[in-house]
Amino acid sequence: MWCYVLFASFLWIAVWFLRDRQTLSSFKDKHVLITGCDTGFGNMLAKRLDKKGFCVLAGCLTQKGADDLRRASSSNLRTILLDVTNSESIRKAVEWVKTEVGEKGLFGLVNNAGVANPIGPTEWMTVEDYRKVLAVNTFGMIEVSLAFLPLLKRARGRVVNTSSVLGRLSANGGGYCISKYAVEAFSDSLRRDMYHFGVKVSIVEPGFFKTAVTNLDSIESSLQQLWDRLSPESQQSYGADFFPSYLKIQKFIMDIICDPDLSKVTNCMEHALQAKHPRTRYSAGWDAKFMWLPVSYLPAFIVDAALATVLPKPAHRVR
């Protein structure tokens, strides 16, 4: 009996492996719109797809980002200024893309634009802090996706949404983890609804990488602002040692865990765009595969205890 089980398992793995490696025969005339191309994953992905022959439509937040990207790419790559938090900016982008793709429709949409700050202990936040992050990571992603669905349906294309391992495990306060949980849920719903129209939806869940989102100076500056605006009573409850200890933990994570090789993420995005059978989810980075995702399946009390051990403790806590 065990021989049959092993044989069936081996056969399933072999079929999956062969199926996973099948790619489209040509990328010519396949238009892909990428948001957040000024830096990081979006910038690298735009350049790599451009070299492969895709017709890249790169959405940049700033004119400098757009100019720099055009100088580093071929004449086939097109850029547009796109603010995913601005409905008028999205509407203009849709009209521009329509003229670029024509009757073929839009083959790929990569929702990559994202922000992280402010992050930190939940009590340090205001509702506006949450709105600031969700406006980009959640509602921006949703509005862009909905706006381009007619063009994606026309091409029987695919959507690639950038989530995070922190969309599986809420390791810190602030809007980032919440926004990425929302990316997961929206993408699952979209994938099931679009299945009937031939539109494929994939989620990329990166671990920690060295990008503008994980820039230590930016994180420390944001945390300092959060700490400074706390009431004296709240600061006293945490104690004078809490804030510097929290900064040390952030520095350790960014210095030790963050991976400088962004191609581990863009490789996943590329596979989702060029594979005949793109995966539902992609785990990008060794920390994602062997730490964050396995931990996310543990019972909550174990995860709580582990994070309580790692993170600094308030001075006036319940003992």
Coordinates of C-alpha atoms in Angstrom, one line a residue:
M1 CA 0.0 0.0 0.0
W2 CA 2.8 2.4 0.9
C3 CA 4.4 1.7 -2.4
Y4 CA 1.2 2.9 -4.2
V5 CA 1.1 6.0 -2.0
L6 CA 4.8 6.9 -2.7
F7 CA 4.3 6.2 -6.4
A8 CA 1.2 8.4 -6.6
S9 CA 3.0 11.2 -4.6
F10 CA 6.0 11.0 -6.9
L11 CA 3.8 11.1 -10.0
W12 CA 1.9 14.1 -8.7
I13 CA 5.2 16.0 -7.9
A14 CA 6.5 15.2 -11.4
V15 CA 3.4 16.4 -13.1
W16 CA 3.3 19.6 -11.0
F17 CA 6.9 20.3 -11.8
L18 CA 6.5 19.8 -15.5
R19 CA 3.3 21.9 -15.6
D20 CA 4.9 24.7 -13.5
R21 CA 7.8 25.0 -16.1
Q22 CA 5.6 25.5 -19.1
T23 CA 5.8 29.1 -20.4
L24 CA 4.1 31.1 -23.1
S25 CA 5.7 30.9 -26.5
S26 CA 6.0 34.6 -27.0
F27 CA 5.7 37.8 -25.0
K28 CA 5.6 40.2 -28.0
D29 CA 2.6 42.5 -28.0
K30 CA 1.7 41.5 -24.5
H31 CA 1.2 44.7 -22.5
V32 CA 1.8 44.7 -18.7
L33 CA 1.0 47.6 -16.4
I34 CA 3.1 47.8 -13.2
T35 CA 2.4 50.3 -10.4
G36 CA 5.1 51.6 -8.1
C37 CA 7.9 51.6 -10.6
D38 CA 10.0 54.4 -9.1
T39 CA 12.2 52.1 -7.0
G40 CA 12.3 48.5 -5.6
F41 CA 10.5 45.5 -7.0
G42 CA 8.5 47.5 -9.6
N43 CA 11.5 49.2 -11.0
M44 CA 13.5 46.0 -11.4
L45 CA 10.5 44.1 -12.8
A46 CA 9.8 46.8 -15.4
K47 CA 13.4 46.6 -16.7
R48 CA 13.5 42.8 -16.7
L49 CA 10.2 42.5 -18.6
D50 CA 11.3 45.2 -21.0
K51 CA 14.4 43.1 -21.9
K52 CA 12.2 40.0 -22.4
G53 CA 10.1 41.7 -25.0
F54 CA 7.0 42.6 -23.0
C55 CA 5.3 45.9 -23.7
V56 CA 5.9 47.5 -20.3
L57 CA 3.6 50.3 -19.1
A58 CA 5.2 51.6 -15.9
G59 CA 3.3 53.6 -13.4
C60 CA 5.5 56.0 -11.4
L61 CA 4.6 58.3 -8.6
T62 CA 7.2 60.9 -9.5
Q63 CA 8.5 62.5 -12.7
K64 CA 12.1 61.7 -11.6
G65 CA 11.2 58.0 -11.2
A66 CA 9.7 58.0 -14.6
D67 CA 12.6 59.8 -16.2
D68 CA 15.2 57.5 -14.6
L69 CA 13.4 54.4 -15.6
R70 CA 13.1 55.5 -19.3
R71 CA 16.8 56.2 -19.4
A72 CA 17.6 52.7 -18.2
S73 CA 15.2 51.0 -20.5
S74 CA 14.5 50.5 -24.2
S75 CA 12.3 52.8 -26.3
N76 CA 9.5 50.2 -26.0
L77 CA 8.9 50.9 -22.4
R78 CA 6.3 53.6 -21.7
T79 CA 5.8 55.5 -18.4
I80 CA 2.9 57.3 -16.8
L81 CA 2.5 59.3 -13.6
L82 CA 0.1 57.2 -11.5
D83 CA -1.0 57.9 -7.9
V84 CA -3.0 54.9 -6.8
T85 CA -4.7 56.9 -4.1
N86 CA -6.1 59.4 -6.6
S87 CA -9.2 58.3 -8.6
E88 CA -8.6 60.9 -11.3
S89 CA -5.1 59.7 -11.8
I90 CA -6.3 56.1 -12.1
R91 CA -9.0 57.2 -14.6
K92 CA -6.4 59.0 -16.8
A93 CA -4.2 55.9 -16.6
V94 CA -7.1 53.7 -17.9
E95 CA -7.6 56.0 -20.9
W96 CA -3.9 56.0 -21.6
V97 CA -3.6 52.2 -21.4
K98 CA -6.6 51.8 -23.7
T99 CA -4.8 53.8 -26.4
E100 CA -1.6 51.7 -25.9
V101 CA -3.2 48.2 -26.0
G102 CA -5.9 48.7 -28.5
E103 CA -8.3 45.8 -29.1
K104 CA -5.9 43.3 -27.6
G105 CA -6.6 44.4 -24.1
L106 CA -4.2 44.4 -21.1
F107 CA -2.4 41.1 -20.6
G108 CA -1.0 41.8 -17.2
L109 CA -1.5 44.1 -14.2
V110 CA 1.0 44.1 -11.4
N111 CA -0.2 45.9 -8.3
N112 CA 3.1 46.6 -6.7
A113 CA 2.8 50.2 -5.2
G114 CA 3.0 50.1 -1.4
V115 CA 4.0 51.9 1.8
A116 CA 4.7 50.6 5.3
N117 CA 5.1 53.6 7.7
P118 CA 3.9 54.2 10.3
I119 CA 4.5 50.8 11.9
G120 CA 4.9 50.2 15.7
P121 CA 2.9 49.4 18.8
T122 CA -0.8 49.6 18.1
E123 CA -1.4 52.1 21.0
W124 CA 0.9 54.6 19.3
M125 CA -1.3 54.9 16.2
T126 CA -4.2 57.1 15.2
V127 CA -6.9 56.2 12.8
E128 CA -5.3 58.5 10.3
D129 CA -2.1 56.5 10.5
Y130 CA -4.1 53.4 9.4
R131 CA -5.9 55.3 6.6
K132 CA -2.6 56.5 5.2
V133 CA -1.3 53.0 4.7
L134 CA -4.5 51.4 3.6
A135 CA -5.1 54.1 1.1
V136 CA -2.2 52.9 -0.9
N137 CA -1.8 49.2 -0.1
T138 CA -5.5 48.2 0.0
F139 CA -7.9 50.7 -1.5
G140 CA -5.4 51.8 -4.2
M141 CA -4.8 48.2 -5.2
I142 CA -8.6 47.5 -5.2
E143 CA -9.5 50.6 -7.3
V144 CA -6.7 50.0 -9.8
S145 CA -7.8 46.4 -10.2
L146 CA -11.4 47.2 -10.7
A147 CA -10.6 50.0 -13.2
F148 CA -8.6 47.7 -15.4
L149 CA -10.8 44.5 -15.2
P150 CA -12.6 45.2 -18.6
L151 CA -9.2 45.4 -20.4
L152 CA -7.9 42.3 -18.5
K153 CA -11.0 40.3 -19.4
R154 CA -10.6 41.3 -23.1
A155 CA -7.1 39.8 -23.1
R156 CA -7.8 36.9 -20.8
G157 CA -4.9 38.3 -18.8
R158 CA -3.6 38.0 -15.3
V159 CA -3.3 40.1 -12.1
V160 CA -0.3 39.9 -9.8
N161 CA -0.9 41.4 -6.4
T162 CA 2.0 42.1 -4.1
S163 CA 1.2 41.0 -0.5
S164 CA 3.7 40.0 2.2
V165 CA 4.5 37.4 4.7
L166 CA 2.9 39.9 7.1
G167 CA -0.3 39.3 5.3
R168 CA -0.2 35.8 6.9
L169 CA 1.3 36.8 10.3
S170 CA 0.6 40.1 12.0
A171 CA 3.9 40.8 13.7
N172 CA 3.6 44.5 14.4
G173 CA 1.0 47.2 14.8
G174 CA 0.0 49.8 12.3
G175 CA -1.8 49.5 8.9
Y176 CA 0.8 47.4 7.0
C177 CA -0.2 44.0 8.2
I178 CA -3.9 44.8 8.0
S179 CA -3.5 46.1 4.5
K180 CA -1.7 42.9 3.4
Y181 CA -4.3 40.7 5.0
A182 CA -6.8 42.6 2.9
V183 CA -4.7 42.0 -0.3
E184 CA -4.9 38.3 0.4
A185 CA -8.6 38.3 0.9
F186 CA -9.3 40.6 -2.1
S187 CA -7.1 38.5 -4.4
D188 CA -8.7 35.3 -3.4
S189 CA -12.2 36.7 -4.1
L190 CA -11.0 38.2 -7.4
R191 CA -9.3 35.0 -8.5
R192 CA -12.5 33.0 -8.0
D193 CA -14.7 35.5 -9.7
M194 CA -12.4 36.0 -12.7
Y195 CA -11.8 32.3 -13.2
H196 CA -14.9 32.2 -15.4
F197 CA -13.5 34.9 -17.7
G198 CA -10.1 33.3 -18.1
V199 CA -8.3 35.9 -16.0
K200 CA -5.7 34.5 -13.6
V201 CA -4.9 36.1 -10.3
S202 CA -1.6 35.4 -8.3
I203 CA -0.4 36.7 -5.0
V204 CA 3.3 37.2 -4.3
E205 CA 4.3 37.1 -0.6
P206 CA 7.8 38.5 -0.1
G207 CA 9.7 38.1 3.1
F208 CA 12.0 41.0 4.2
F209 CA 14.0 42.7 1.5
K210 CA 16.1 45.8 1.3
T211 CA 13.7 48.4 -0.4
A212 CA 12.4 51.8 0.4
V213 CA 9.7 50.2 2.5
T214 CA 12.3 48.6 4.8
N215 CA 14.6 51.6 4.9
L216 CA 15.8 51.8 8.5
D217 CA 16.2 55.6 8.7
S218 CA 12.7 56.0 7.5
I219 CA 11.3 53.5 10.0
E220 CA 13.3 55.1 12.9
S221 CA 12.2 58.6 12.0
S222 CA 8.5 57.4 11.9
L223 CA 8.8 55.6 15.2
Q224 CA 10.4 58.7 16.8
Q225 CA 7.4 60.8 15.7
L226 CA 5.0 58.3 17.1
W227 CA 6.9 58.2 20.4
D228 CA 7.2 62.0 20.7
R229 CA 3.4 62.6 20.3
L230 CA 2.4 60.0 23.0
S231 CA 1.0 61.5 26.2
P232 CA 3.4 61.6 29.2
E233 CA 1.2 59.0 30.9
S234 CA 1.5 56.6 27.9
Q235 CA 5.3 57.1 27.7
Q236 CA 5.5 56.4 31.4
S237 CA 3.6 53.2 31.1
Y238 CA 6.2 51.9 28.5
G239 CA 9.2 53.3 30.4
A240 CA 12.3 55.2 29.2
D241 CA 14.0 52.0 28.0
F242 CA 11.3 50.7 25.8
F243 CA 11.7 53.1 22.8
P244 CA 15.5 52.5 22.4
S245 CA 15.0 48.8 22.8
Y246 CA 12.3 48.8 20.1
L247 CA 14.6 50.6 17.8
K248 CA 17.3 48.0 18.4
I249 CA 14.9 45.2 17.4
Q250 CA 14.0 47.0 14.2
K251 CA 17.7 47.5 13.4
F252 CA 18.4 43.8 14.0
I253 CA 15.6 42.7 11.7
M254 CA 16.6 45.1 8.9
D255 CA 20.3 44.4 9.1
I256 CA 20.2 40.7 9.6
I257 CA 17.0 39.4 7.9
C258 CA 16.5 41.8 5.0
D259 CA 17.7 40.3 1.7
P260 CA 19.3 42.6 -0.8
D261 CA 18.5 40.3 -3.7
L262 CA 15.3 41.7 -5.1
S263 CA 15.3 39.3 -8.0
K264 CA 13.9 36.6 -5.7
V265 CA 10.7 38.6 -5.7
T266 CA 10.7 39.7 -9.4
N267 CA 11.4 36.1 -10.4
C268 CA 8.0 35.2 -8.8
M269 CA 6.3 38.1 -10.6
E270 CA 7.8 37.1 -13.9
H271 CA 6.7 33.5 -13.5
A272 CA 3.2 34.6 -12.7
L273 CA 3.2 36.6 -16.0
Q274 CA 4.9 34.2 -18.3
A275 CA 3.9 30.8 -17.1
K276 CA 1.0 28.9 -18.8
H277 CA -0.2 27.9 -15.4
P278 CA 0.7 30.6 -12.9
R279 CA 0.6 29.6 -9.2
T280 CA -2.0 31.0 -6.8
R281 CA 0.7 32.1 -4.3
Y282 CA 4.4 32.7 -4.5
S283 CA 6.6 32.7 -1.4
A284 CA 9.6 34.9 -2.1
G285 CA 12.7 34.8 0.1
W286 CA 14.3 32.2 2.4
D287 CA 12.9 33.9 5.5
A288 CA 9.4 33.6 4.0
K289 CA 9.7 30.0 3.1
F290 CA 11.4 28.7 6.3
M291 CA 10.4 31.1 9.0
W292 CA 7.4 33.3 8.5
L293 CA 5.1 31.0 6.7
P294 CA 5.7 27.9 8.8
V295 CA 5.3 30.1 11.9
S296 CA 2.0 31.4 10.6
Y297 CA 0.5 27.9 10.8
L298 CA 1.4 27.4 14.5
P299 CA -1.2 27.9 17.2
A300 CA -1.7 31.5 18.1
F301 CA -0.6 31.1 21.7
I302 CA 2.8 29.8 20.5
V303 CA 3.3 32.7 18.1
D304 CA 2.2 35.2 20.8
A305 CA 4.7 33.7 23.3
A306 CA 7.5 33.8 20.7
L307 CA 6.9 37.5 19.7
A308 CA 6.6 38.5 23.4
T309 CA 10.0 37.0 24.0
V310 CA 11.6 38.8 21.1
L311 CA 10.0 42.2 21.5
P312 CA 10.8 44.6 24.4
K313 CA 8.5 44.6 27.4
P314 CA 6.8 47.7 28.8
A315 CA 8.0 48.8 32.2
H316 CA 4.5 48.9 33.8
R317 CA 3.2 45.6 32.5
V318 CA 0.9 43.1 34.2
R319 CA 3.1 40.5 35.9

